[in-house]
Short mmCIF file of C-alpha atoms in Angstrom, two decimals:
data_model
loop_
_atom_site.label_atom_id
_atom_site.label_comp_id
_atom_site.label_asym_id
_atom_site.label_seq_id
_atom_site.Cartn_x
_atom_site.Cartn_y
_atom_site.Cartn_z
CA MET A 1 0.10 0.04 -0.06
CA ALA A 2 1.29 3.42 -0.99
CA THR A 3 1.92 6.03 1.70
CA ILE A 4 1.37 9.76 0.98
CA ALA A 5 2.49 12.39 3.49
CA ILE A 6 0.43 15.64 3.59
CA ILE A 7 1.91 18.66 5.31
CA GLY A 8 -0.35 21.62 5.97
CA ALA A 9 0.38 25.16 6.65
CA LEU A 10 -2.89 25.56 8.54
CA GLU A 11 -4.25 23.33 11.31
CA LYS A 12 -7.68 23.76 9.71
CA GLU A 13 -6.55 21.91 6.55
CA ILE A 14 -5.27 19.00 8.44
CA MET A 15 -8.35 18.59 10.73
CA GLN A 16 -10.54 18.62 7.61
CA ILE A 17 -8.37 15.97 5.93
CA LYS A 18 -8.70 13.88 9.07
CA GLU A 19 -12.45 13.85 8.64
CA GLU A 20 -12.09 11.96 5.19
CA LEU A 21 -9.72 9.22 6.67
CA SER A 22 -10.69 5.87 7.95
CA ASN A 23 -9.13 4.20 10.99
CA VAL A 24 -7.75 7.41 12.18
CA CYS A 25 -5.00 7.53 14.82
CA MET A 26 -3.48 10.74 16.18
CA VAL A 27 0.01 10.77 17.98
CA GLN A 28 2.38 13.41 19.24
CA GLU A 29 5.95 12.80 18.16
CA ALA A 30 8.99 15.13 17.24
CA GLY A 31 6.95 18.14 18.39
CA LEU A 32 4.18 17.43 15.86
CA ASN A 33 0.49 16.26 16.00
CA VAL A 34 0.65 13.60 13.41
CA VAL A 35 -2.61 12.06 11.91
CA THR A 36 -2.61 8.56 10.18
CA GLY A 37 -5.46 6.78 8.30
CA GLY A 38 -6.68 5.22 5.20
CA LEU A 39 -8.03 6.86 2.16
CA ASP A 40 -9.34 4.79 -0.90
CA GLY A 41 -6.63 2.18 -0.41
CA LEU A 42 -3.92 4.60 0.40
CA SER A 43 -2.21 5.08 3.70
CA ILE A 44 -2.05 8.77 4.68
CA VAL A 45 0.09 10.44 7.25
CA ALA A 46 -0.61 14.34 7.76
CA THR A 47 0.63 17.07 9.99
CA THR A 48 0.92 20.87 10.49
CA ALA A 49 4.54 21.60 10.34
CA GLY A 50 4.42 25.16 11.69
CA MET A 51 5.80 28.27 9.91
CA GLY A 52 9.29 28.68 8.45
CA THR A 53 12.09 26.53 6.69
CA VAL A 54 13.30 24.82 9.90
CA ASN A 55 9.86 23.70 10.98
CA ALA A 56 8.91 22.61 7.46
CA ALA A 57 12.32 20.74 6.94
CA ALA A 58 12.17 19.04 10.36
CA ALA A 59 8.46 17.85 9.84
CA THR A 60 9.36 16.51 6.33
CA GLN A 61 12.33 14.62 7.49
CA HIS A 62 10.40 13.08 10.45
CA LEU A 63 7.55 11.84 8.19
CA ILE A 64 10.07 10.46 5.65
CA SER A 65 12.07 8.81 8.30
CA LYS A 66 9.29 7.19 10.23
CA TYR A 67 6.53 6.53 7.59
CA ALA A 68 8.52 6.12 4.42
CA PRO A 69 6.06 7.83 2.11
CA GLN A 70 6.26 7.61 -1.75
CA ALA A 71 5.42 11.27 -1.97
CA VAL A 72 5.14 14.45 0.20
CA VAL A 73 2.36 16.99 -0.62
CA LEU A 74 2.27 20.57 0.84
CA SER A 75 -0.77 22.62 0.57
CA GLY A 76 -0.83 26.15 1.97
CA ILE A 77 -1.32 29.80 1.36
CA ALA A 78 1.09 32.42 -0.16
CA GLY A 79 1.43 35.99 -1.09
CA GLY A 80 0.99 36.87 -4.82
CA LEU A 81 3.93 38.28 -6.64
CA ASN A 82 2.67 37.69 -10.24
CA PRO A 83 0.22 40.43 -11.21
CA LYS A 84 -1.89 38.02 -13.27
CA LEU A 85 -2.80 36.34 -9.95
CA HIS A 86 -5.74 37.23 -7.68
CA ILE A 87 -6.75 36.05 -4.31
CA ASP A 88 -7.85 32.39 -4.23
CA ASP A 89 -6.00 31.60 -7.39
CA MET A 90 -3.67 28.54 -7.08
CA VAL A 91 0.12 28.15 -7.95
CA ILE A 92 1.75 24.72 -8.51
CA GLY A 93 5.41 24.87 -7.61
CA LYS A 94 7.14 23.61 -10.60
CA ARG A 95 10.24 25.42 -9.19
CA LEU A 96 10.95 26.15 -5.60
CA ARG A 97 13.50 29.03 -4.74
CA TYR A 98 14.94 30.23 -1.53
CA LEU A 99 14.50 33.95 -1.03
CA ASP A 100 16.74 34.88 1.89
CA THR A 101 19.41 32.14 1.65
CA ASP A 102 22.82 31.83 0.13
CA THR A 103 22.01 29.09 -2.15
CA ALA A 104 25.53 28.61 -3.49
CA LEU A 105 26.52 27.43 0.09
CA ILE A 106 23.51 25.07 0.40
CA ALA A 107 24.47 23.56 -2.95
CA GLU A 108 27.81 22.39 -1.48
CA SER A 109 25.84 19.63 0.40
CA ALA A 110 23.79 16.88 -1.06
CA PRO A 111 21.71 17.03 -3.31
CA GLY A 112 23.90 19.81 -4.66
CA LEU A 113 21.17 22.06 -5.83
CA GLU A 114 20.40 25.81 -5.44
CA GLU A 115 16.76 25.41 -6.36
CA PHE A 116 14.23 22.54 -6.18
CA SER A 117 11.20 21.34 -7.94
CA SER A 118 7.99 19.35 -7.68
CA THR A 119 7.94 16.03 -9.34
CA PRO A 120 6.86 16.52 -12.87
CA ALA A 121 4.19 13.72 -12.91
CA LEU A 122 2.65 15.20 -9.71
CA VAL A 123 2.65 18.66 -11.28
CA ASP A 124 0.76 17.38 -14.28
CA ILE A 125 -1.82 15.60 -11.93
CA ALA A 126 -2.36 18.74 -9.97
CA ALA A 127 -2.92 20.72 -13.10
CA ASP A 128 -5.44 18.14 -14.35
CA VAL A 129 -7.37 18.15 -11.07
CA LEU A 130 -7.37 21.97 -10.87
CA ALA A 131 -8.69 22.18 -14.50
CA GLU A 132 -11.42 19.75 -13.79
CA ARG A 133 -12.43 21.80 -10.85
CA GLY A 134 -12.89 24.80 -13.12
CA PHE A 135 -9.66 26.65 -12.70
CA VAL A 136 -8.22 28.19 -15.87
CA ASN A 137 -4.54 28.02 -16.78
CA ALA A 138 -3.49 31.64 -16.37
CA SER A 139 -0.47 31.22 -18.64
CA THR A 140 -2.46 30.03 -21.71
CA ASN A 141 -5.95 31.50 -21.55
CA ALA A 142 -6.57 35.23 -22.18
CA ALA A 143 -9.75 35.08 -20.13
CA ALA A 144 -7.70 34.27 -17.06
CA SER A 145 -6.93 37.87 -16.52
CA ASN A 146 -10.48 38.55 -15.36
CA GLU A 147 -10.56 38.83 -11.61
CA GLY A 148 -13.61 36.59 -11.31
CA THR A 149 -11.96 33.69 -13.12
CA LYS A 150 -10.59 30.98 -10.88
CA GLN A 151 -6.98 30.41 -12.15
CA PHE A 152 -4.01 28.33 -11.64
CA LEU A 153 -0.41 28.64 -12.70
CA VAL A 154 2.42 26.12 -13.00
CA GLY A 155 5.34 28.30 -11.92
CA THR A 156 7.89 29.36 -9.41
CA ILE A 157 7.36 29.70 -5.62
CA ALA A 158 9.70 31.48 -3.43
CA THR A 159 10.39 30.59 0.20
CA GLY A 160 11.67 32.78 2.97
CA ASN A 161 11.70 32.99 6.77
CA ARG A 162 9.97 36.40 6.88
CA PHE A 163 6.41 37.30 5.97
CA VAL A 164 6.67 39.45 2.87
CA THR A 165 4.53 42.63 3.24
CA GLY A 166 4.91 46.00 1.71
CA ALA A 167 6.27 47.25 -1.69
CA ALA A 168 9.89 47.15 -0.72
CA MET A 169 9.85 43.57 0.33
CA ARG A 170 7.62 42.49 -2.46
CA ASN A 171 9.95 44.02 -5.05
CA ASP A 172 13.00 42.53 -3.47
CA ALA A 173 11.44 39.03 -3.57
CA ILE A 174 10.48 39.38 -7.28
CA GLU A 175 13.97 40.58 -8.08
CA ALA A 176 15.64 37.77 -6.17
CA THR A 177 13.49 34.90 -7.26
CA HIS A 178 11.33 35.91 -10.35
CA ALA A 179 8.68 33.92 -8.52
CA ASP A 180 4.92 33.90 -8.95
CA CYS A 181 4.30 33.87 -5.11
CA VAL A 182 6.00 33.59 -1.93
CA GLY A 183 5.55 31.44 1.22
CA MET A 184 7.59 30.28 4.10
CA GLU A 185 7.91 26.35 3.69
CA GLY A 186 7.88 25.07 0.07
CA ALA A 187 11.54 25.14 -0.92
CA ALA A 188 12.44 23.43 2.43
CA ILE A 189 9.97 20.71 1.96
CA ALA A 190 11.07 20.15 -1.63
CA HIS A 191 14.74 20.33 -0.51
CA ILE A 192 14.35 17.58 2.08
CA ALA A 193 12.22 15.35 -0.16
CA THR A 194 14.89 15.71 -2.93
CA LYS A 195 17.58 14.86 -0.48
CA ASN A 196 15.86 11.74 0.50
CA GLY A 197 14.91 10.69 -3.06
CA VAL A 198 11.09 11.15 -2.30
CA ASP A 199 8.63 12.72 -4.78
CA CYS A 200 7.00 15.89 -3.65
CA LEU A 201 4.37 18.58 -4.72
CA VAL A 202 4.03 21.98 -3.48
CA LEU A 203 0.66 23.71 -4.02
CA ARG A 204 -0.16 27.30 -2.79
CA ALA A 205 -3.39 29.43 -2.86
CA ILE A 206 -2.93 33.18 -3.04
CA SER A 207 -4.15 34.75 0.28
CA ASP A 208 -2.95 38.24 -0.39
CA ASN A 209 -0.74 40.43 -2.65
CA CYS A 210 2.08 40.94 -0.06
CA ASP A 211 0.25 44.08 0.93
CA GLU A 212 -1.23 42.94 4.24
CA ALA A 213 0.28 42.26 7.52
CA TYR A 214 -0.01 38.51 8.75
CA ASP A 215 -2.41 39.69 11.63
CA ALA A 216 -4.71 41.19 9.06
CA ILE A 217 -4.81 37.92 7.04
CA CYS A 218 -5.52 35.91 10.21
CA ASP A 219 -8.43 38.30 11.03
CA ARG A 220 -10.19 37.19 7.87
CA GLU A 221 -11.28 34.03 9.57
CA PHE A 222 -14.14 33.20 7.13
CA ASP A 223 -11.62 33.58 4.26
CA LEU A 224 -9.16 31.24 5.84
CA PHE A 225 -11.80 28.61 6.71
CA GLU A 226 -13.24 28.61 3.33
CA TYR A 227 -9.67 28.36 1.78
CA ALA A 228 -9.00 25.51 4.18
CA ARG A 229 -12.20 23.65 3.03
CA THR A 230 -11.23 24.22 -0.73
CA ALA A 231 -7.53 23.39 -0.31
CA SER A 232 -8.34 20.08 1.63
CA GLY A 233 -10.77 18.87 -1.06
CA ILE A 234 -8.22 19.82 -3.84
CA THR A 235 -5.38 17.99 -1.93
CA LEU A 236 -7.33 14.88 -1.31
CA ASP A 237 -8.45 14.88 -5.09
CA ILE A 238 -4.72 15.11 -6.08
CA VAL A 239 -3.61 12.43 -3.52
CA ARG A 240 -6.36 9.99 -4.81
CA ARG A 241 -5.12 10.49 -8.37
CA ILE A 242 -1.42 10.20 -7.22
CA ALA A 243 -2.12 6.69 -6.03
CA ALA A 244 -2.34 5.50 -9.60
CA ILE A 245 1.36 6.06 -10.17
CA TYR A 246 2.71 4.08 -7.17
#
């Protein structure tokens, strides 16, 4: 039986994923609340890593070391950098780049890379699922520029240890990474997955345009709840489809 690890950026996402699992078990280990269970013939292990690259890397390595998943999937929110993208649009991380890191020094250690990537087959599955859910590919469809259109983009996600807010930080992030959005965990999860030879997929929903403080986003409780419901459903659809390749 294939095992898929799901890492969430919000506790709400993991709790909703738990509701879909059979034979659920919850344990506390390595500073994490870990949920295990079954889903359509798959073994699922899920946790909320906490914010930042260290938390993300530690959670990913723990899940890989203990549960030996075939793939690790991250679903979370991010600040939009690409002007084509609107709030609630989705970015599939074909490329994951560190924002505030000397990547040349990181590349001196295995796996010897300055940037990382989601597994191509998983990227294709995610794109198919989003298209089936009515999302339009922002890079190929002119209609996607309309703000009311649900969009997705297969692109670049930046990862840094600070919450990006304000024009100066936003411009610096764009200049440094040429990314479509920026979060705080994606590159670290892809980094550890690659180091262990495990497939991965990083998926982000746009929560803001890097023009709001973190507290302001948290105050939009309804928006975050709705996002968590949508993201959980999308993630589980993707995971079900992933099972076919293992």
